[in-house]
Amino acid sequence: MTDRRRSRKVDDEAGPQPGHLTTGTAAPTLYVQALIQRMRALDRRRPVLWDLTVTSFWVVVAVLDYATGGWRSVARNVEAPELLVLLMSLCFSVPLLWRRSHPVTVLVVMAPVSLVNIWTGAVVQAAFLQLIPAYTIGLRLPFKSLAWSGLLMCLPAAGGAIWIPGTTDRQLVSYLWGFAFVALLALVVRTRREYTEALVERAHRLERERDQQAQLAAAAERTRIAREMHDIIGHNLSVITGLADGGAYAAARNPERAGQALEAIGTTSRQALAELRRVLGVLRDPVPAAELSPQPSLTDLDALLKGVREAGLPVRLTVQGEPPSHSASPGRQLAVYRVVQESLTNTLKHAGPDATAEVTLTYTPTGLEVRTTDTGGRRSAPADEASGTGRGINGMRERASLYDGTLEAGPLPAGGWQTRLGLPLEDASP
């Protein structure tokens, strides 16, 4: 019962559909729209069949007007030759078969027949079929062609009005009014069609732009997640490796120290696993199932350095200058944290067992500078890292560029390695 009520509510909100019978004033409009859509579909699928159908209809109407003598009710000369009346009726109706491909030519062919029709006084009603190619010209061709089509239609009537006095109202005025109505109708339909096409094109363009923005956003999100995973896994594995090496060395001489190393390895592994789950959790569906936690900030640097020290790398933190009254944005703090983390990870990997490190945070009136320096023995860095093509350095540069910052990384003349990050303050003037 509930599903049935819900279905009825959805149908009511959707409104009347073209395929259903409805009551009220909207029903005739829906039927007309459905009929027009079917006719247009037939025209698109089989244009030749549609042209033959339309032409045959008007040929039959013109021949019936001749056969029943209906033309005599408006003719000025009822004694006009019947064969001539039949030929003129066919000349006005048969060329409609080419009204879409050659509308101007069709109108040119009809113009002398219209002149003969007026001068003989037969006044065949099929002459008004000239309005059909004129409508096609107004619908598809430039405005200049529409003006010429008006002259082709009205000049024979004007000539007849001059040649035969008293026919101005019956011939010239009716032609003028008929052409004006058809031209206005063609221009209205053409304007509406072009407006609709512009709306459709705009909708398609917006859809393409939406898809492109979605792809760019997905690519940026993949890059962000890959960078986070690289920083998390790389740093924690380096810490675990350092703890394992220290624990293996101390196992024979100081079992208590080895136990502490194993405990630190377990703590670091659990932290790495928790952070990895948090990063991957945002990819799950549905998103609310993901467990979220705050991103690391400058206040977490002490915990980071503590873990590095436990891994066997002596590191010192120095803060110079006065921090601004307002704290930096979370994004900037995360960038600083990850750059320091990656720099110390590289030190653990490549600086050797006797290395030491120093992290210096310098606050200036316009920005923040972070220097991470390896002060140990001479460092042997991989070729890709030395050239700045490694993932770690590239990731640090990407983080710096997000906030219009700069990052420099390279060996020191006396040995070791230095990474310098410069970030402008959030309220710095451009």
GROMACS .gro file of C-alpha atoms in nm:
model
  430
    1MET     CA    1   0.000   0.000   0.000
    2THR     CA    2   0.285   0.235   0.084
    3ASP     CA    3   0.463   0.163  -0.248
    4ARG     CA    4   0.142   0.232  -0.439
    5ARG     CA    5   0.094   0.568  -0.268
    6ARG     CA    6   0.457   0.657  -0.327
    7SER     CA    7   0.425   0.569  -0.697
    8ARG     CA    8   0.113   0.782  -0.727
    9LYS     CA    9   0.292   1.073  -0.557
   10VAL     CA   10   0.587   1.046  -0.796
   11ASP     CA   11   0.350   1.044  -1.095
   12ASP     CA   12   0.171   1.353  -0.964
   13GLU     CA   13   0.498   1.539  -0.916
   14ALA     CA   14   0.623   1.439  -1.261
   15GLY     CA   15   0.319   1.596  -1.428
   16PRO     CA   16   0.122   1.474  -1.729
   17GLN     CA   17   0.309   1.259  -1.978
   18PRO     CA   18   0.256   1.276  -2.356
   19GLY     CA   19   0.159   0.913  -2.375
   20HIS     CA   20  -0.120   0.933  -2.115
   21LEU     CA   21  -0.474   1.068  -2.137
   22THR     CA   22  -0.521   1.371  -1.917
   23THR     CA   23  -0.796   1.614  -1.849
   24GLY     CA   24  -0.781   1.990  -1.859
   25THR     CA   25  -0.636   2.242  -2.098
   26ALA     CA   26  -0.292   2.074  -2.117
   27ALA     CA   27  -0.421   1.762  -2.296
   28PRO     CA   28  -0.464   1.917  -2.645
   29THR     CA   29  -0.118   2.072  -2.624
   30LEU     CA   30   0.038   1.737  -2.538
   31TYR     CA   31  -0.136   1.568  -2.831
   32VAL     CA   32  -0.022   1.840  -3.069
   33GLN     CA   33   0.337   1.816  -2.942
   34ALA     CA   34   0.335   1.438  -2.977
   35LEU     CA   35   0.199   1.465  -3.332
   36ILE     CA   36   0.464   1.721  -3.428
   37GLN     CA   37   0.737   1.503  -3.284
   38ARG     CA   38   0.618   1.204  -3.489
   39MET     CA   39   0.607   1.411  -3.806
   40ARG     CA   40   0.958   1.542  -3.747
   41ALA     CA   41   1.083   1.192  -3.675
   42LEU     CA   42   0.936   1.069  -4.004
   43ASP     CA   43   1.090   1.364  -4.187
   44ARG     CA   44   1.435   1.285  -4.042
   45ARG     CA   45   1.413   0.915  -4.120
   46ARG     CA   46   1.264   0.937  -4.469
   47PRO     CA   47   1.278   1.290  -4.612
   48VAL     CA   48   1.201   1.177  -4.969
   49LEU     CA   49   0.885   0.998  -4.856
   50TRP     CA   50   0.777   1.307  -4.665
   51ASP     CA   51   0.837   1.534  -4.967
   52LEU     CA   52   0.639   1.299  -5.192
   53THR     CA   53   0.352   1.292  -4.944
   54VAL     CA   54   0.333   1.671  -4.910
   55THR     CA   55   0.364   1.728  -5.287
   56SER     CA   56   0.104   1.463  -5.367
   57PHE     CA   57  -0.140   1.622  -5.124
   58TRP     CA   58  -0.117   1.962  -5.290
   59VAL     CA   59  -0.127   1.814  -5.640
   60VAL     CA   60  -0.453   1.637  -5.552
   61VAL     CA   61  -0.597   1.960  -5.407
   62ALA     CA   62  -0.501   2.158  -5.719
   63VAL     CA   63  -0.643   1.896  -5.958
   64LEU     CA   64  -0.967   1.875  -5.758
   65ASP     CA   65  -1.002   2.253  -5.779
   66TYR     CA   66  -0.973   2.222  -6.156
   67ALA     CA   67  -1.196   1.914  -6.189
   68THR     CA   68  -1.480   2.050  -5.975
   69GLY     CA   69  -1.465   2.393  -6.137
   70GLY     CA   70  -1.399   2.564  -5.809
   71TRP     CA   71  -1.160   2.805  -5.980
   72ARG     CA   72  -1.456   2.960  -6.168
   73SER     CA   73  -1.607   3.095  -5.844
   74VAL     CA   74  -1.322   3.349  -5.813
   75ALA     CA   75  -1.209   3.378  -6.177
   76ARG     CA   76  -1.249   3.700  -6.372
   77ASN     CA   77  -1.255   3.502  -6.693
   78VAL     CA   78  -1.456   3.182  -6.660
   79GLU     CA   79  -1.395   3.113  -7.031
   80ALA     CA   80  -1.026   3.052  -6.981
   81PRO     CA   81  -0.906   2.729  -7.153
   82GLU     CA   82  -0.943   2.435  -6.916
   83LEU     CA   83  -0.623   2.274  -7.040
   84LEU     CA   84  -0.435   2.592  -6.949
   85VAL     CA   85  -0.596   2.590  -6.604
   86LEU     CA   86  -0.486   2.228  -6.550
   87LEU     CA   87  -0.130   2.302  -6.664
   88MET     CA   88  -0.106   2.604  -6.434
   89SER     CA   89  -0.240   2.399  -6.140
   90LEU     CA   90   0.026   2.135  -6.200
   91CYS     CA   91   0.301   2.397  -6.243
   92PHE     CA   92   0.213   2.544  -5.903
   93SER     CA   93   0.196   2.208  -5.719
   94VAL     CA   94   0.444   1.962  -5.877
   95PRO     CA   95   0.760   2.179  -5.822
   96LEU     CA   96   0.694   2.161  -5.447
   97LEU     CA   97   0.879   1.830  -5.456
   98TRP     CA   98   1.204   2.034  -5.472
   99ARG     CA   99   1.097   2.308  -5.231
  100ARG     CA  100   1.360   2.218  -4.970
  101SER     CA  101   1.660   2.150  -5.192
  102HIS     CA  102   1.602   2.437  -5.441
  103PRO     CA  103   1.340   2.676  -5.298
  104VAL     CA  104   1.457   2.979  -5.499
  105THR     CA  105   1.450   2.782  -5.825
  106VAL     CA  106   1.099   2.658  -5.748
  107LEU     CA  107   0.984   3.016  -5.690
  108VAL     CA  108   1.148   3.132  -6.014
  109VAL     CA  109   0.966   2.857  -6.206
  110MET     CA  110   0.633   2.959  -6.052
  111ALA     CA  111   0.674   3.334  -6.120
  112PRO     CA  112   0.592   3.329  -6.499
  113VAL     CA  113   0.304   3.086  -6.435
  114SER     CA  114   0.169   3.335  -6.181
  115LEU     CA  115   0.193   3.613  -6.440
  116VAL     CA  116  -0.002   3.404  -6.695
  117ASN     CA  117  -0.258   3.316  -6.427
  118ILE     CA  118  -0.327   3.684  -6.352
  119TRP     CA  119  -0.328   3.808  -6.711
  120THR     CA  120  -0.562   3.537  -6.837
  121GLY     CA  121  -0.805   3.608  -6.556
  122ALA     CA  122  -0.828   3.241  -6.456
  123VAL     CA  123  -0.705   3.322  -6.103
  124VAL     CA  124  -0.615   2.963  -6.011
  125GLN     CA  125  -0.611   2.930  -5.632
  126ALA     CA  126  -0.305   2.703  -5.651
  127ALA     CA  127  -0.102   3.020  -5.711
  128PHE     CA  128  -0.092   3.066  -5.333
  129LEU     CA  129   0.128   2.755  -5.316
  130GLN     CA  130   0.413   2.998  -5.386
  131LEU     CA  131   0.396   3.078  -5.017
  132ILE     CA  132   0.540   2.732  -4.932
  133PRO     CA  133   0.884   2.780  -5.100
  134ALA     CA  134   0.883   3.141  -4.972
  135TYR     CA  135   0.843   3.003  -4.619
  136THR     CA  136   1.132   2.763  -4.677
  137ILE     CA  137   1.351   3.051  -4.799
  138GLY     CA  138   1.272   3.256  -4.489
  139LEU     CA  139   1.341   2.954  -4.268
  140ARG     CA  140   1.679   2.854  -4.414
  141LEU     CA  141   1.831   3.122  -4.637
  142PRO     CA  142   1.960   3.474  -4.562
  143PHE     CA  143   1.722   3.766  -4.527
  144LYS     CA  144   1.825   3.900  -4.868
  145SER     CA  145   1.691   3.585  -5.035
  146LEU     CA  146   1.360   3.632  -4.853
  147ALA     CA  147   1.332   3.987  -4.990
  148TRP     CA  148   1.395   3.862  -5.346
  149SER     CA  149   1.133   3.591  -5.301
  150GLY     CA  150   0.882   3.863  -5.206
  151LEU     CA  151   0.959   4.047  -5.527
  152LEU     CA  152   0.916   3.728  -5.735
  153MET     CA  153   0.575   3.673  -5.580
  154CYS     CA  154   0.440   4.028  -5.585
  155LEU     CA  155   0.578   4.158  -5.917
  156PRO     CA  156   0.339   3.949  -6.131
  157ALA     CA  157   0.047   4.066  -5.917
  158ALA     CA  158   0.165   4.429  -5.944
  159GLY     CA  159   0.199   4.394  -6.321
  160GLY     CA  160  -0.151   4.248  -6.340
  161ALA     CA  161  -0.291   4.534  -6.131
  162ILE     CA  162  -0.136   4.784  -6.372
  163TRP     CA  163  -0.240   4.593  -6.684
  164ILE     CA  164  -0.593   4.515  -6.563
  165PRO     CA  165  -0.754   4.804  -6.374
  166GLY     CA  166  -0.958   4.719  -6.066
  167THR     CA  167  -0.759   4.412  -5.960
  168THR     CA  168  -0.534   4.577  -5.704
  169ASP     CA  169  -0.739   4.477  -5.400
  170ARG     CA  170  -0.814   4.126  -5.521
  171GLN     CA  171  -0.464   4.036  -5.639
  172LEU     CA  172  -0.181   4.261  -5.520
  173VAL     CA  173  -0.306   4.320  -5.164
  174SER     CA  174  -0.381   3.951  -5.106
  175TYR     CA  175  -0.033   3.856  -5.229
  176LEU     CA  176   0.128   4.118  -5.006
  177TRP     CA  177  -0.063   4.010  -4.696
  178GLY     CA  178   0.002   3.642  -4.765
  179PHE     CA  179   0.376   3.697  -4.814
  180ALA     CA  180   0.402   3.918  -4.502
  181PHE     CA  181   0.233   3.653  -4.289
  182VAL     CA  182   0.453   3.372  -4.424
  183ALA     CA  183   0.773   3.577  -4.387
  184LEU     CA  184   0.687   3.668  -4.027
  185LEU     CA  185   0.601   3.306  -3.945
  186ALA     CA  186   0.929   3.183  -4.097
  187LEU     CA  187   1.133   3.437  -3.903
  188VAL     CA  188   0.960   3.347  -3.574
  189VAL     CA  189   1.013   2.975  -3.627
  190ARG     CA  190   1.373   3.030  -3.735
  191THR     CA  191   1.450   3.248  -3.431
  192ARG     CA  192   1.298   2.995  -3.194
  193ARG     CA  193   1.486   2.709  -3.359
  194GLU     CA  194   1.820   2.890  -3.340
  195TYR     CA  195   1.751   2.980  -2.978
  196THR     CA  196   1.673   2.617  -2.896
  197GLU     CA  197   1.987   2.499  -3.073
  198ALA     CA  198   2.191   2.753  -2.879
  199LEU     CA  199   2.043   2.626  -2.551
  200VAL     CA  200   2.117   2.265  -2.647
  201GLU     CA  201   2.474   2.352  -2.743
  202ARG     CA  202   2.521   2.542  -2.419
  203ALA     CA  203   2.387   2.243  -2.223
  204HIS     CA  204   2.627   2.011  -2.405
  205ARG     CA  205   2.916   2.248  -2.343
  206LEU     CA  206   2.832   2.273  -1.973
  207GLU     CA  207   2.807   1.895  -1.956
  208ARG     CA  208   3.150   1.859  -2.118
  209GLU     CA  209   3.296   2.118  -1.881
  210ARG     CA  210   3.137   1.940  -1.586
  211ASP     CA  211   3.292   1.610  -1.695
  212GLN     CA  212   3.630   1.778  -1.742
  213GLN     CA  213   3.610   1.939  -1.399
  214ALA     CA  214   3.517   1.604  -1.249
  215GLN     CA  215   3.815   1.440  -1.419
  216LEU     CA  216   4.050   1.715  -1.301
  217ALA     CA  217   3.913   1.689  -0.949
  218ALA     CA  218   3.954   1.311  -0.953
  219ALA     CA  219   4.312   1.344  -1.080
  220ALA     CA  220   4.393   1.603  -0.812
  221GLU     CA  221   4.240   1.381  -0.544
  222ARG     CA  222   4.438   1.079  -0.666
  223THR     CA  223   4.755   1.287  -0.656
  224ARG     CA  224   4.674   1.409  -0.305
  225ILE     CA  225   4.605   1.057  -0.179
  226ALA     CA  226   4.919   0.921  -0.344
  227ARG     CA  227   5.123   1.199  -0.183
  228GLU     CA  228   4.973   1.132   0.160
  229MET     CA  229   5.032   0.758   0.130
  230HIS     CA  230   5.390   0.816   0.017
  231ASP     CA  231   5.459   1.041   0.314
  232ILE     CA  232   5.289   0.816   0.567
  233ILE     CA  233   5.426   0.482   0.449
  234GLY     CA  234   5.771   0.609   0.358
  235HIS     CA  235   5.830   0.785   0.690
  236ASN     CA  236   5.695   0.513   0.913
  237LEU     CA  237   5.878   0.235   0.730
  238SER     CA  238   6.201   0.431   0.763
  239VAL     CA  239   6.140   0.472   1.136
  240ILE     CA  240   6.060   0.102   1.170
  241THR     CA  241   6.373   0.010   0.977
  242GLY     CA  242   6.586   0.229   1.203
  243LEU     CA  243   6.429   0.080   1.515
  244ALA     CA  244   6.475  -0.274   1.387
  245ASP     CA  245   6.841  -0.215   1.305
  246GLY     CA  246   6.900  -0.058   1.647
  247GLY     CA  247   6.713  -0.338   1.821
  248ALA     CA  248   6.913  -0.606   1.642
  249TYR     CA  249   7.238  -0.432   1.738
  250ALA     CA  250   7.132  -0.396   2.101
  251ALA     CA  251   6.986  -0.746   2.138
  252ALA     CA  252   7.318  -0.905   2.226
  253ARG     CA  253   7.442  -0.632   2.461
  254ASN     CA  254   7.130  -0.474   2.612
  255PRO     CA  255   6.814  -0.692   2.597
  256GLU     CA  256   6.614  -0.420   2.772
  257ARG     CA  257   6.704  -0.172   2.498
  258ALA     CA  258   6.602  -0.429   2.235
  259GLY     CA  259   6.265  -0.470   2.404
  260GLN     CA  260   6.213  -0.095   2.396
  261ALA     CA  261   6.295  -0.095   2.026
  262LEU     CA  262   6.042  -0.370   1.962
  263GLU     CA  263   5.779  -0.180   2.159
  264ALA     CA  264   5.852   0.134   1.957
  265ILE     CA  265   5.824  -0.068   1.636
  266GLY     CA  266   5.482  -0.189   1.741
  267THR     CA  267   5.365   0.163   1.830
  268THR     CA  268   5.493   0.308   1.503
  269SER     CA  269   5.335   0.028   1.300
  270ARG     CA  270   4.998   0.081   1.465
  271GLN     CA  271   5.017   0.454   1.401
  272ALA     CA  272   5.110   0.397   1.038
  273LEU     CA  273   4.826   0.149   0.995
  274ALA     CA  274   4.576   0.390   1.153
  275GLU     CA  275   4.685   0.678   0.925
  276LEU     CA  276   4.677   0.453   0.621
  277ARG     CA  277   4.325   0.338   0.706
  278ARG     CA  278   4.219   0.699   0.749
  279VAL     CA  279   4.351   0.794   0.403
  280LEU     CA  280   4.200   0.492   0.232
  281GLY     CA  281   3.876   0.530   0.425
  282VAL     CA  282   3.772   0.833   0.218
  283LEU     CA  283   3.772   0.611  -0.092
  284ARG     CA  284   3.514   0.374   0.050
  285ASP     CA  285   3.149   0.381  -0.049
  286PRO     CA  286   2.950   0.514   0.128
  287VAL     CA  287   3.176   0.798   0.243
  288PRO     CA  288   3.013   0.839   0.590
  289ALA     CA  289   3.160   0.500   0.686
  290ALA     CA  290   3.511   0.644   0.674
  291GLU     CA  291   3.661   0.732   1.011
  292LEU     CA  292   3.801   1.083   0.997
  293SER     CA  293   4.061   1.241   1.220
  294PRO     CA  294   4.239   1.579   1.222
  295GLN     CA  295   4.535   1.621   0.986
  296PRO     CA  296   4.877   1.670   1.145
  297SER     CA  297   4.971   2.030   1.229
  298LEU     CA  298   5.267   2.222   1.369
  299THR     CA  299   5.176   2.109   1.721
  300ASP     CA  300   5.246   1.750   1.614
  301LEU     CA  301   5.608   1.818   1.520
  302ASP     CA  302   5.728   1.721   1.869
  303ALA     CA  303   5.567   1.377   1.838
  304LEU     CA  304   5.719   1.339   1.491
  305LEU     CA  305   6.067   1.425   1.613
  306LYS     CA  306   6.027   1.191   1.910
  307GLY     CA  307   5.958   0.901   1.677
  308VAL     CA  308   6.259   0.990   1.465
  309ARG     CA  309   6.481   1.003   1.773
  310GLU     CA  310   6.357   0.660   1.879
  311ALA     CA  311   6.456   0.534   1.535
  312GLY     CA  312   6.815   0.635   1.610
  313LEU     CA  313   6.843   0.979   1.446
  314PRO     CA  314   6.930   1.264   1.683
  315VAL     CA  315   6.725   1.566   1.577
  316ARG     CA  316   6.686   1.912   1.727
  317LEU     CA  317   6.405   2.165   1.678
  318THR     CA  318   6.475   2.539   1.683
  319VAL     CA  319   6.210   2.810   1.655
  320GLN     CA  320   6.321   3.162   1.561
  321GLY     CA  321   6.107   3.474   1.551
  322GLU     CA  322   5.764   3.538   1.692
  323PRO     CA  323   5.474   3.329   1.561
  324PRO     CA  324   5.186   3.540   1.424
  325SER     CA  325   4.891   3.618   1.649
  326HIS     CA  326   4.670   3.397   1.437
  327SER     CA  327   4.771   3.040   1.356
  328ALA     CA  328   4.843   2.939   0.998
  329SER     CA  329   4.573   2.763   0.802
  330PRO     CA  330   4.541   2.385   0.848
  331GLY     CA  331   4.659   2.332   0.491
  332ARG     CA  332   4.979   2.529   0.548
  333GLN     CA  333   5.048   2.349   0.873
  334LEU     CA  334   5.000   2.013   0.703
  335ALA     CA  335   5.239   2.116   0.425
  336VAL     CA  336   5.509   2.211   0.680
  337TYR     CA  337   5.456   1.888   0.871
  338ARG     CA  338   5.481   1.669   0.560
  339VAL     CA  339   5.790   1.847   0.429
  340VAL     CA  340   5.969   1.801   0.763
  341GLN     CA  341   5.853   1.439   0.775
  342GLU     CA  342   5.978   1.365   0.424
  343SER     CA  343   6.310   1.541   0.486
  344LEU     CA  344   6.377   1.340   0.802
  345THR     CA  345   6.268   1.022   0.623
  346ASN     CA  346   6.528   1.087   0.354
  347THR     CA  347   6.786   1.147   0.626
  348LEU     CA  348   6.704   0.812   0.786
  349LYS     CA  349   6.737   0.641   0.449
  350HIS     CA  350   7.052   0.799   0.308
  351ALA     CA  351   7.247   0.996   0.568
  352GLY     CA  352   7.420   0.704   0.737
  353PRO     CA  353   7.429   0.577   1.099
  354ASP     CA  354   7.624   0.874   1.243
  355ALA     CA  355   7.408   1.149   1.103
  356THR     CA  356   7.226   1.412   1.302
  357ALA     CA  357   6.951   1.650   1.190
  358GLU     CA  358   6.823   1.993   1.281
  359VAL     CA  359   6.484   2.149   1.204
  360THR     CA  360   6.464   2.527   1.215
  361LEU     CA  361   6.135   2.719   1.198
  362THR     CA  362   6.185   3.089   1.127
  363TYR     CA  363   5.890   3.329   1.146
  364THR     CA  364   5.915   3.654   0.952
  365PRO     CA  365   5.659   3.935   0.912
  366THR     CA  366   5.563   3.801   0.570
  367GLY     CA  367   5.605   3.427   0.593
  368LEU     CA  368   5.746   3.111   0.746
  369GLU     CA  369   6.074   2.943   0.656
  370VAL     CA  370   6.148   2.582   0.749
  371ARG     CA  371   6.500   2.443   0.717
  372THR     CA  372   6.572   2.073   0.768
  373THR     CA  373   6.946   2.014   0.768
  374ASP     CA  374   7.138   1.688   0.783
  375THR     CA  375   7.453   1.770   0.981
  376GLY     CA  376   7.599   1.422   0.984
  377GLY     CA  377   7.857   1.264   0.762
  378ARG     CA  378   7.868   1.317   0.387
  379ARG     CA  379   7.539   1.199   0.239
  380SER     CA  380   7.513   0.964  -0.059
  381ALA     CA  381   7.180   1.045  -0.220
  382PRO     CA  382   7.031   0.861  -0.517
  383ALA     CA  383   7.074   1.024  -0.857
  384ASP     CA  384   6.700   1.088  -0.897
  385GLU     CA  385   6.678   1.263  -0.558
  386ALA     CA  386   6.988   1.469  -0.625
  387SER     CA  387   6.836   1.592  -0.950
  388GLY     CA  388   6.500   1.660  -0.793
  389THR     CA  389   6.315   1.392  -0.986
  390GLY     CA  390   6.232   1.162  -0.695
  391ARG     CA  391   5.879   1.125  -0.566
  392GLY     CA  392   5.965   1.267  -0.227
  393ILE     CA  393   6.112   1.597  -0.346
  394ASN     CA  394   5.848   1.634  -0.616
  395GLY     CA  395   5.578   1.579  -0.355
  396MET     CA  396   5.732   1.847  -0.132
  397ARG     CA  397   5.747   2.092  -0.424
  398GLU     CA  398   5.382   2.023  -0.504
  399ARG     CA  399   5.281   2.094  -0.146
  400ALA     CA  400   5.478   2.419  -0.148
  401SER     CA  401   5.327   2.532  -0.480
  402LEU     CA  402   4.974   2.482  -0.344
  403TYR     CA  403   5.030   2.785  -0.118
  404ASP     CA  404   5.256   2.991  -0.348
  405GLY     CA  405   5.560   2.872  -0.160
  406THR     CA  406   5.908   2.764  -0.271
  407LEU     CA  407   6.116   2.460  -0.192
  408GLU     CA  408   6.489   2.412  -0.240
  409ALA     CA  409   6.669   2.086  -0.174
  410GLY     CA  410   7.032   1.997  -0.229
  411PRO     CA  411   7.364   1.891  -0.075
  412LEU     CA  412   7.566   2.120   0.147
  413PRO     CA  413   7.928   2.210   0.057
  414ALA     CA  414   8.058   2.065   0.384
  415GLY     CA  415   7.852   1.751   0.356
  416GLY     CA  416   7.498   1.659   0.437
  417TRP     CA  417   7.172   1.777   0.287
  418GLN     CA  418   6.941   2.071   0.335
  419THR     CA  419   6.576   2.124   0.249
  420ARG     CA  420   6.439   2.480   0.271
  421LEU     CA  421   6.067   2.552   0.253
  422GLY     CA  422   5.935   2.908   0.225
  423LEU     CA  423   5.563   2.973   0.271
  424PRO     CA  424   5.394   3.314   0.271
  425LEU     CA  425   5.159   3.392   0.554
  426GLU     CA  426   4.791   3.368   0.481
  427ASP     CA  427   4.735   3.740   0.519
  428ALA     CA  428   5.047   3.846   0.332
  429SER     CA  429   4.988   4.116   0.069
  430PRO     CA  430   5.013   3.993  -0.292
   0.00000   0.00000   0.00000
